[in-house]
PDB file of C-alpha atoms and ligand atoms in Angstrom:
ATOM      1  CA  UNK W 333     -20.408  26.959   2.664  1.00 65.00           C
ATOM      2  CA  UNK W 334     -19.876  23.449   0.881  1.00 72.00           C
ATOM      3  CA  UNK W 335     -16.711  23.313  -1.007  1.00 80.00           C
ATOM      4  CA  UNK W 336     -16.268  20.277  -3.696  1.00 80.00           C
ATOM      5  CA  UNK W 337     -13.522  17.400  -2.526  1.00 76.00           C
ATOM      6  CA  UNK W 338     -10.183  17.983  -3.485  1.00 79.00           C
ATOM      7  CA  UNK W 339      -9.459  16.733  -7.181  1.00 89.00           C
ATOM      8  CA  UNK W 340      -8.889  13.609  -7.758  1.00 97.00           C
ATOM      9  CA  UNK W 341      -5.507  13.256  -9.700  1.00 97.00           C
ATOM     10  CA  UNK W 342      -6.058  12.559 -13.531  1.00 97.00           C
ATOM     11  CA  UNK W 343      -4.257   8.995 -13.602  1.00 98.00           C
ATOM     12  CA  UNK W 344      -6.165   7.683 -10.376  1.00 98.00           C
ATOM     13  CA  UNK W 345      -8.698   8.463 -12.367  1.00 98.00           C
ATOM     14  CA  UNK W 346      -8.163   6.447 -15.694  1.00 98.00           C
ATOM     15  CA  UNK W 347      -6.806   3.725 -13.097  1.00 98.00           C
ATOM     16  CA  UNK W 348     -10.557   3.618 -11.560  1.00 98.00           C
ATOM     17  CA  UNK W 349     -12.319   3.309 -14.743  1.00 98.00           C
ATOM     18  CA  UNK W 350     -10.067   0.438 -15.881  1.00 98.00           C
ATOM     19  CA  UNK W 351     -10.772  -0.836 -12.660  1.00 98.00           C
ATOM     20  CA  UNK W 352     -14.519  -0.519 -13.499  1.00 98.00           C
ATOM     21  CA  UNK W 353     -14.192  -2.062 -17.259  1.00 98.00           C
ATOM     22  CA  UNK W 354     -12.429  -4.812 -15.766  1.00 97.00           C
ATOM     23  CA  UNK W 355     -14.714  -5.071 -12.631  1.00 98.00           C
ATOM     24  CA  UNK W 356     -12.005  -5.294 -10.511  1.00 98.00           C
ATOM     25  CA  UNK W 357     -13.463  -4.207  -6.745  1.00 98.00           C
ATOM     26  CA  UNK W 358     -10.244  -4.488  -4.549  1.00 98.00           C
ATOM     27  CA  UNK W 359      -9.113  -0.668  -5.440  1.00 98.00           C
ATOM     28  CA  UNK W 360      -8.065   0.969  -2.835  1.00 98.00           C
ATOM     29  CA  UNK W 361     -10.184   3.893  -1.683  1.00 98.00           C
ATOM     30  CA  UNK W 362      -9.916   7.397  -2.050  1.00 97.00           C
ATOM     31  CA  UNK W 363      -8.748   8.162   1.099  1.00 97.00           C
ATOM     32  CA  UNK W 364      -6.242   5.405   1.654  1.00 98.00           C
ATOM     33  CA  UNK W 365      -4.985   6.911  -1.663  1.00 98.00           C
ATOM     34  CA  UNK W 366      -4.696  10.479  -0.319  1.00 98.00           C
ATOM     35  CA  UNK W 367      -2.505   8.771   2.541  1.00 98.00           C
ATOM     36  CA  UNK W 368      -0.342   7.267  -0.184  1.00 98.00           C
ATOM     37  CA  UNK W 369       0.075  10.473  -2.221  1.00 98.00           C
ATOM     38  CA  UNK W 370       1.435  11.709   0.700  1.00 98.00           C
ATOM     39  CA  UNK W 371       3.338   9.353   2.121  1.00 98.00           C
ATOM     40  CA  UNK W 372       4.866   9.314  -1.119  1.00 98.00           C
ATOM     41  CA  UNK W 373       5.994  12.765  -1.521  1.00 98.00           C
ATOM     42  CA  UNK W 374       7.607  12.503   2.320  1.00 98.00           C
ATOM     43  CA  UNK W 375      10.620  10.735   0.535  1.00 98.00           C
ATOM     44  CA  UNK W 376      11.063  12.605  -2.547  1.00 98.00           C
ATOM     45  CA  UNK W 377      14.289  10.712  -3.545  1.00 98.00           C
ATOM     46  CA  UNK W 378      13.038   7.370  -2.457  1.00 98.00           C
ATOM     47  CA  UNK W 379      12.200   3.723  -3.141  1.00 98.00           C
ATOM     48  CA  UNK W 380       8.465   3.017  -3.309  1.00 98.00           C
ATOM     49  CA  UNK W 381       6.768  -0.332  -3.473  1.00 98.00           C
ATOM     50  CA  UNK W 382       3.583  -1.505  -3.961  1.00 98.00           C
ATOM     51  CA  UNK W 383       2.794  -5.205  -3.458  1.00 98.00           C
ATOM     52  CA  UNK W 384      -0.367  -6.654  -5.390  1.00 98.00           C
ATOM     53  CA  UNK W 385      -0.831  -3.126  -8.382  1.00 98.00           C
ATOM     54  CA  UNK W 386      -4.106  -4.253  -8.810  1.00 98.00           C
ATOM     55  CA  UNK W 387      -5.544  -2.062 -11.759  1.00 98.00           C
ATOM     56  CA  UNK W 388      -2.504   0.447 -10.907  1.00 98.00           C
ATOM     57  CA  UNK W 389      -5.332   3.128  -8.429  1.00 98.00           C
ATOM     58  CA  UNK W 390      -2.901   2.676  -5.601  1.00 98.00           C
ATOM     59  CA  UNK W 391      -0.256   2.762  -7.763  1.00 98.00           C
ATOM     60  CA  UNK W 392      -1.248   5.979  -9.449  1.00 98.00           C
ATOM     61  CA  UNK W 393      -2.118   7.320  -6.064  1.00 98.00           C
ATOM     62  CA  UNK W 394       1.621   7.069  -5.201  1.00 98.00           C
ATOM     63  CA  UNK W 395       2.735   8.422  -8.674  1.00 98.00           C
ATOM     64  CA  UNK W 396       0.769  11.751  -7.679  1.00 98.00           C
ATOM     65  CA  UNK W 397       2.871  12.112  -4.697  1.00 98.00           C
ATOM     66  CA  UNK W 398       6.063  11.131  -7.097  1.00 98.00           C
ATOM     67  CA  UNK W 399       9.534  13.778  -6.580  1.00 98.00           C
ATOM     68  CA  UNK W 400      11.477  13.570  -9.153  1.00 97.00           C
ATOM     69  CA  UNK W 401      14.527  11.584  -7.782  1.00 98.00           C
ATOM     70  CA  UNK W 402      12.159   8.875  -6.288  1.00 98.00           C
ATOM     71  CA  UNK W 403      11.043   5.493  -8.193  1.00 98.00           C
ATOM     72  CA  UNK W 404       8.122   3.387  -7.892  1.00 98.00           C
ATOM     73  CA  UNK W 405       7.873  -0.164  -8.169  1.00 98.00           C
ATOM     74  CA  UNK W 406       4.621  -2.329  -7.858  1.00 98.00           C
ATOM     75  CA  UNK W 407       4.499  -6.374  -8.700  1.00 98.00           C
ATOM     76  CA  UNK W 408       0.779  -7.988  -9.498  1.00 98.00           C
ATOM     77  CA  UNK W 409       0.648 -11.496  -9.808  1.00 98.00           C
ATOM     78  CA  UNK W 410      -2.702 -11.697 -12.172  1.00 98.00           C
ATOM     79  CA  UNK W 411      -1.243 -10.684 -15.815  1.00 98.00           C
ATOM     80  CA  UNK W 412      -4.154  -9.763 -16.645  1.00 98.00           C
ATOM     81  CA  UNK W 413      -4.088  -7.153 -14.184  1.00 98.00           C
ATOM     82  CA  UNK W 414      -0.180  -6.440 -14.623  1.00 98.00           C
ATOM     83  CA  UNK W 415      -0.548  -5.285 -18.063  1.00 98.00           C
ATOM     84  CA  UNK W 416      -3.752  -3.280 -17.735  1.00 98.00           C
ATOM     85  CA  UNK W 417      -1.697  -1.326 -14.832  1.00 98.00           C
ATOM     86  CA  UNK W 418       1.795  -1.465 -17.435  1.00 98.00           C
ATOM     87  CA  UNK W 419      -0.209   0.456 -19.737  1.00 98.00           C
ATOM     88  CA  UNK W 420      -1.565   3.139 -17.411  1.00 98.00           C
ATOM     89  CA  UNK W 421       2.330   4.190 -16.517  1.00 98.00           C
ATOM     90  CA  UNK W 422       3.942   3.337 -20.306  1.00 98.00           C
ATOM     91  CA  UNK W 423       4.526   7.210 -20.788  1.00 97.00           C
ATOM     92  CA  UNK W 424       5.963   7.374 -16.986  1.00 97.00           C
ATOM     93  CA  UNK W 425       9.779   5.874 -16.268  1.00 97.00           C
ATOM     94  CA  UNK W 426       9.648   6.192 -13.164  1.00 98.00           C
ATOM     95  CA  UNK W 427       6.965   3.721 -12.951  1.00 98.00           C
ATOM     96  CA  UNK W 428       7.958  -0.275 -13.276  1.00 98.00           C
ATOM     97  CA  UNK W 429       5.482  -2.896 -13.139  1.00 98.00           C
ATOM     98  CA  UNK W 430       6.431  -6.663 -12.297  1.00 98.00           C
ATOM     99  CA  UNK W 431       4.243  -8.577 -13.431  1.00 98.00           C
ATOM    100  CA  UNK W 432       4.602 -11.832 -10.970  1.00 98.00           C
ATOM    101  CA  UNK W 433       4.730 -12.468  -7.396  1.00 98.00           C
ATOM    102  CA  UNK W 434       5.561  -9.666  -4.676  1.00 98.00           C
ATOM    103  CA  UNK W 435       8.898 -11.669  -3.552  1.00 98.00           C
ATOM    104  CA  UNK W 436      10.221  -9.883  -7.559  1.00 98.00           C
ATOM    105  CA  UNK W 437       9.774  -6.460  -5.355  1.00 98.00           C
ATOM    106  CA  UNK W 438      12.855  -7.678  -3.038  1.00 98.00           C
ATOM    107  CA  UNK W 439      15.513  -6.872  -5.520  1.00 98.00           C
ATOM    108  CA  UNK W 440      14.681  -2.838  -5.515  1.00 98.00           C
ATOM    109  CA  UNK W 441      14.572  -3.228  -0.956  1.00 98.00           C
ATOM    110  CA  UNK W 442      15.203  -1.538   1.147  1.00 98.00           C
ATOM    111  CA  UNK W 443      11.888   0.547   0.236  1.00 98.00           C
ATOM    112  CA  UNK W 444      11.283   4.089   1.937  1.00 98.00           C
ATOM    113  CA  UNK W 445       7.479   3.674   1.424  1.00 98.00           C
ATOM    114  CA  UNK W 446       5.887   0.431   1.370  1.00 98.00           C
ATOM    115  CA  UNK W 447       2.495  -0.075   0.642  1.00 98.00           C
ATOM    116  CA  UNK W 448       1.715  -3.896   1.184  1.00 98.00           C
ATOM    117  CA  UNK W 449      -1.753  -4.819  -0.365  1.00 98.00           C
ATOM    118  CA  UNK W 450      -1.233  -8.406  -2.052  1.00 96.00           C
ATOM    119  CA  UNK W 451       1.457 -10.824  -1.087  1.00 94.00           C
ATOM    120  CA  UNK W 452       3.493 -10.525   2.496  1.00 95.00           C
ATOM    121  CA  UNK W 453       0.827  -8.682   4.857  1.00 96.00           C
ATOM    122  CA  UNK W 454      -0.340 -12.232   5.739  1.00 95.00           C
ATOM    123  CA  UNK W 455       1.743 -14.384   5.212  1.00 95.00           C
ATOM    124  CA  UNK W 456       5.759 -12.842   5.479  1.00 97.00           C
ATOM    125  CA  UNK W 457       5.226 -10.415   8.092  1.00 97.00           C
ATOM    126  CA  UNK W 458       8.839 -10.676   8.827  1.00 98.00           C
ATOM    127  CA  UNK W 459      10.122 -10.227   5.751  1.00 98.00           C
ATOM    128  CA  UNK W 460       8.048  -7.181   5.236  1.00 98.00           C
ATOM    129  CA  UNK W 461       9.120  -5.860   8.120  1.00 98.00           C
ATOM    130  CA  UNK W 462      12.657  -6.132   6.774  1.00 98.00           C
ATOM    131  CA  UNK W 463      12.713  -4.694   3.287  1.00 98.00           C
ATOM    132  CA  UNK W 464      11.598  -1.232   4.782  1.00 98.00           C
ATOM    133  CA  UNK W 465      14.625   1.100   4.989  1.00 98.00           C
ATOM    134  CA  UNK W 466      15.473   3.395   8.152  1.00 98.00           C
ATOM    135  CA  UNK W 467      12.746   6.019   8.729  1.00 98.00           C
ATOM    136  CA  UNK W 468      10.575   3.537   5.595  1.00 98.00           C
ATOM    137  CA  UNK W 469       7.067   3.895   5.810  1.00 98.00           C
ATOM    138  CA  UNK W 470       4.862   0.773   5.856  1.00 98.00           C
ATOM    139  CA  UNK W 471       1.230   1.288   4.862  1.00 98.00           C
ATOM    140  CA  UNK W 472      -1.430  -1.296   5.503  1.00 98.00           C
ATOM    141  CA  UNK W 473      -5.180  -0.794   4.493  1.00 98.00           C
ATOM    142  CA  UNK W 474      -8.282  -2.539   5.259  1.00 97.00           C
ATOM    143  CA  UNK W 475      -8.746  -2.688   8.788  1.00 97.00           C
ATOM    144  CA  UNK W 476     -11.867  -2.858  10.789  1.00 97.00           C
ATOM    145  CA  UNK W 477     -11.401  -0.079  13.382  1.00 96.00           C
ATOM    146  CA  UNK W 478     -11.434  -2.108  16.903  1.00 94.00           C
ATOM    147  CA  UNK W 479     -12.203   0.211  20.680  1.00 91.00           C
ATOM    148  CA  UNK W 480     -10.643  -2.866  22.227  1.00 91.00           C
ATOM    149  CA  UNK W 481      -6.820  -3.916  22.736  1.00 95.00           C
ATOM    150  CA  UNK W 482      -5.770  -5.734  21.449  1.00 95.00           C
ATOM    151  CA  UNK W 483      -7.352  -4.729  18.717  1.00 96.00           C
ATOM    152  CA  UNK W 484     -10.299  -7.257  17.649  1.00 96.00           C
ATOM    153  CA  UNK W 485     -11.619  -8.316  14.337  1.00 96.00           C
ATOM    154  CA  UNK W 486     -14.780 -10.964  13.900  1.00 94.00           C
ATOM    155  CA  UNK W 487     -14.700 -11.721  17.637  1.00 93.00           C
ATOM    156  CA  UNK W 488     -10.904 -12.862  18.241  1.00 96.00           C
ATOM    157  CA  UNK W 489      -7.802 -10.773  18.625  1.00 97.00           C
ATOM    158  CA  UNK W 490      -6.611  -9.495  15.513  1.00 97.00           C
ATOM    159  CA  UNK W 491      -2.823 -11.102  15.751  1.00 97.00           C
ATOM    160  CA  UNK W 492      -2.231  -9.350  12.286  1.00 97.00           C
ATOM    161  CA  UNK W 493      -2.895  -6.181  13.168  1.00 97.00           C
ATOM    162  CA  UNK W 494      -1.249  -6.283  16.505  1.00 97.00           C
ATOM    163  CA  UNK W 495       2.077  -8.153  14.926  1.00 98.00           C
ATOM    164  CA  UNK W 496       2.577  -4.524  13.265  1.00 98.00           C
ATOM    165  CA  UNK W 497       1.055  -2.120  15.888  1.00 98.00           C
ATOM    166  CA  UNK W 498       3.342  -4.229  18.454  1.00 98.00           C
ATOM    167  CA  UNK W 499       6.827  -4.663  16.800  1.00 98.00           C
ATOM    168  CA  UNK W 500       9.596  -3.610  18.309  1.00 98.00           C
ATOM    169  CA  UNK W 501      11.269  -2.320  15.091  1.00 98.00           C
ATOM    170  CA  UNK W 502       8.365  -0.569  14.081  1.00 98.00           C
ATOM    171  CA  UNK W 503       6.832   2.442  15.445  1.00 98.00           C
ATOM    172  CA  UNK W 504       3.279   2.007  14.617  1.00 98.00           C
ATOM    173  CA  UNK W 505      -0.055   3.590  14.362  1.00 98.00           C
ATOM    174  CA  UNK W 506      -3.935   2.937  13.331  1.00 97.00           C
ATOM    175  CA  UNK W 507      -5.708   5.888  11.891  1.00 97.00           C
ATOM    176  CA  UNK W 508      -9.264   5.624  10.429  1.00 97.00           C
ATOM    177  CA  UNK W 509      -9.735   6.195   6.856  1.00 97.00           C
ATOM    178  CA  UNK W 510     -13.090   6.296   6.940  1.00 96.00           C
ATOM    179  CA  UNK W 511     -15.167   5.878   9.813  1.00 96.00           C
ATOM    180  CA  UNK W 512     -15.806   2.044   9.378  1.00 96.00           C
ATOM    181  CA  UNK W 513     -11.863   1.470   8.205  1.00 98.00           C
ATOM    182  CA  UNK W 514      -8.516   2.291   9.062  1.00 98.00           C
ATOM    183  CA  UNK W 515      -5.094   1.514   8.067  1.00 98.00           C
ATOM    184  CA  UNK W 516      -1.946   0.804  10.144  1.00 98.00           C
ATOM    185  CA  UNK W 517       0.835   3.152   9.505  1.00 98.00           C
ATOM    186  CA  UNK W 518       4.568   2.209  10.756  1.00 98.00           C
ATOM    187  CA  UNK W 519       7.895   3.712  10.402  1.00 98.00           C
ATOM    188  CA  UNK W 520      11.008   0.975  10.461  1.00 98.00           C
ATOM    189  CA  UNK W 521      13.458   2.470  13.300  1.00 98.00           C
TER     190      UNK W 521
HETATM  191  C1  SAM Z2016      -6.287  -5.384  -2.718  1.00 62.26           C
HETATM  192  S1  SAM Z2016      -5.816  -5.747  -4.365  1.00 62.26           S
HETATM  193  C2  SAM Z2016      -4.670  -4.497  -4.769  1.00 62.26           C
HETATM  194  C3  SAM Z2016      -5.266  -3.132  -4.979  1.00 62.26           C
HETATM  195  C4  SAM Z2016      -4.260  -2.079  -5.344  1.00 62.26           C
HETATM  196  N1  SAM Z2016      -3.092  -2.086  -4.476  1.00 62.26           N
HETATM  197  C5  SAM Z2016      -4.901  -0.729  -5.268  1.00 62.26           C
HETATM  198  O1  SAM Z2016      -4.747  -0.058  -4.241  1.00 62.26           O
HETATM  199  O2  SAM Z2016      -5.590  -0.333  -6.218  1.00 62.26           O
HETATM  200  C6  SAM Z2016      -4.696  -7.101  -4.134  1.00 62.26           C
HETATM  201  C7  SAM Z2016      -3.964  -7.525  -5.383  1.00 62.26           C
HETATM  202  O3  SAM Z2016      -2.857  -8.305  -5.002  1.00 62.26           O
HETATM  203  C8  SAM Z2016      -2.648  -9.302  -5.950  1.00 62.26           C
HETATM  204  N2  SAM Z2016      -1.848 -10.333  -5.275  1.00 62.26           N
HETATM  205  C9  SAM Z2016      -2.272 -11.204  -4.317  1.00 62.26           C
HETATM  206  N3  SAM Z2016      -1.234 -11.975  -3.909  1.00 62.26           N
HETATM  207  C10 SAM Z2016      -0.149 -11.584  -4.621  1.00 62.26           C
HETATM  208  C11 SAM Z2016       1.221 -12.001  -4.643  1.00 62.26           C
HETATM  209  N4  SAM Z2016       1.646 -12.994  -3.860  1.00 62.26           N
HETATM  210  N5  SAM Z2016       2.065 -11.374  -5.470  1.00 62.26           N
HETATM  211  C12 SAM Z2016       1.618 -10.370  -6.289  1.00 62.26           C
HETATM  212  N6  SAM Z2016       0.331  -9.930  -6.310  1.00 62.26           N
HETATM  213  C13 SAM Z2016      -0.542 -10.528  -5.484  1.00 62.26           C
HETATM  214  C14 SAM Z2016      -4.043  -9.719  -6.351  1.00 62.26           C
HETATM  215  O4  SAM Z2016      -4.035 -10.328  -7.629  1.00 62.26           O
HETATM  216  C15 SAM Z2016      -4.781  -8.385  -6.341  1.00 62.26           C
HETATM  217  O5  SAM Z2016      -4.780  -7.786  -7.611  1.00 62.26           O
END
């Protein structure tokens, strides 16, 4: 028998449709936002950051997997963006948005969950790598799922990919999302 898909939590929601008004098309998916509920509520007292809010989906994906000793903190350079994602958490203090460049997110480290989606996933690997706290979680999205290793993307060896899958602080994992994405999943040792 066909049962409906789970709900969809009531703030992801009102985060998509401001994503739609604002046709804004870099929202993370549903089920990259199922993995971030959860990953969320696996450090109930803990520090979680967002780089790059977006329209706040991620963000509110995050909030639904909230305890009530942990914080969330997301930075969004556009302030466009910023604000539109401020105004989706004003009622929620456990919610900050920085509206500015991901580097403002390094005065809340060490972070327990980290989900890096705009500013340091490219281009401060390193430095990602080292704001995650003991047993932090490190979520990356938007992978092209690869049957090769090291991993492949648009003919040449994904170095990105395997600088996470590969580093010896990290233990690290790739799990589809869907079946033409996946997302790299890492715990800081
Ligand atoms: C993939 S989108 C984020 C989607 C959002 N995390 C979600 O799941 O709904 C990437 C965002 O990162 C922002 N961004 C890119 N570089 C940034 C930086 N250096 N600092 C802060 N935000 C940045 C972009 O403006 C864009 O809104």
């Amino acid at each position: 028998m066909a049962t409906a898909p789970p709900a969809v939590p009531t703030r992801v929601a009102t985060a998509e449709r401001a994503a739609a008004a604002a046709g804004f098309t870099l929202s993370c998916t549903r089920e990259v936002g199922r993995l971030l509920s959860l990953a969320a509520a696996a450090k109930p007292t803990g520090t979680i950051a967002e780089s790059g809010t977006g329209c706040g989906v991620g963000t509110a994906w995050l909030h639904s997997g909230l305890g009530s000793g942990a914080r969330l903190v997301t930075a969004e350079r556009n302030a466009a963006l910023a604000r539109t994602a401020a105004g989706i958490f004003a009622d929620e203090e456990q919610v900050q948005v920085l509206a500015g460049d991901w580097r403002l997110l390094e005065q809340h480290a060490p972070f327990d969950v980290f989900f890096c989606d705009g500013g340091g996933k490219r281009d401060a690997q390193q430095d990602v790598v080292d704001l995650l706290a003991p047993g932090g979680v490190l979520i990356l999205d938007d992978f092209t799922p690869s049957p090769d290793w090291p991993p492949r993307f648009a003919g040449e060896v994904d170095e990105l990919r395997l600088f996470y899958l590969t580093h010896p602080d990290l233990v690290a994992t790739e799990v589809l999302t869907t079946p033409t994405s996946s997302a790299v999943i890492a715990v800081r040792r």
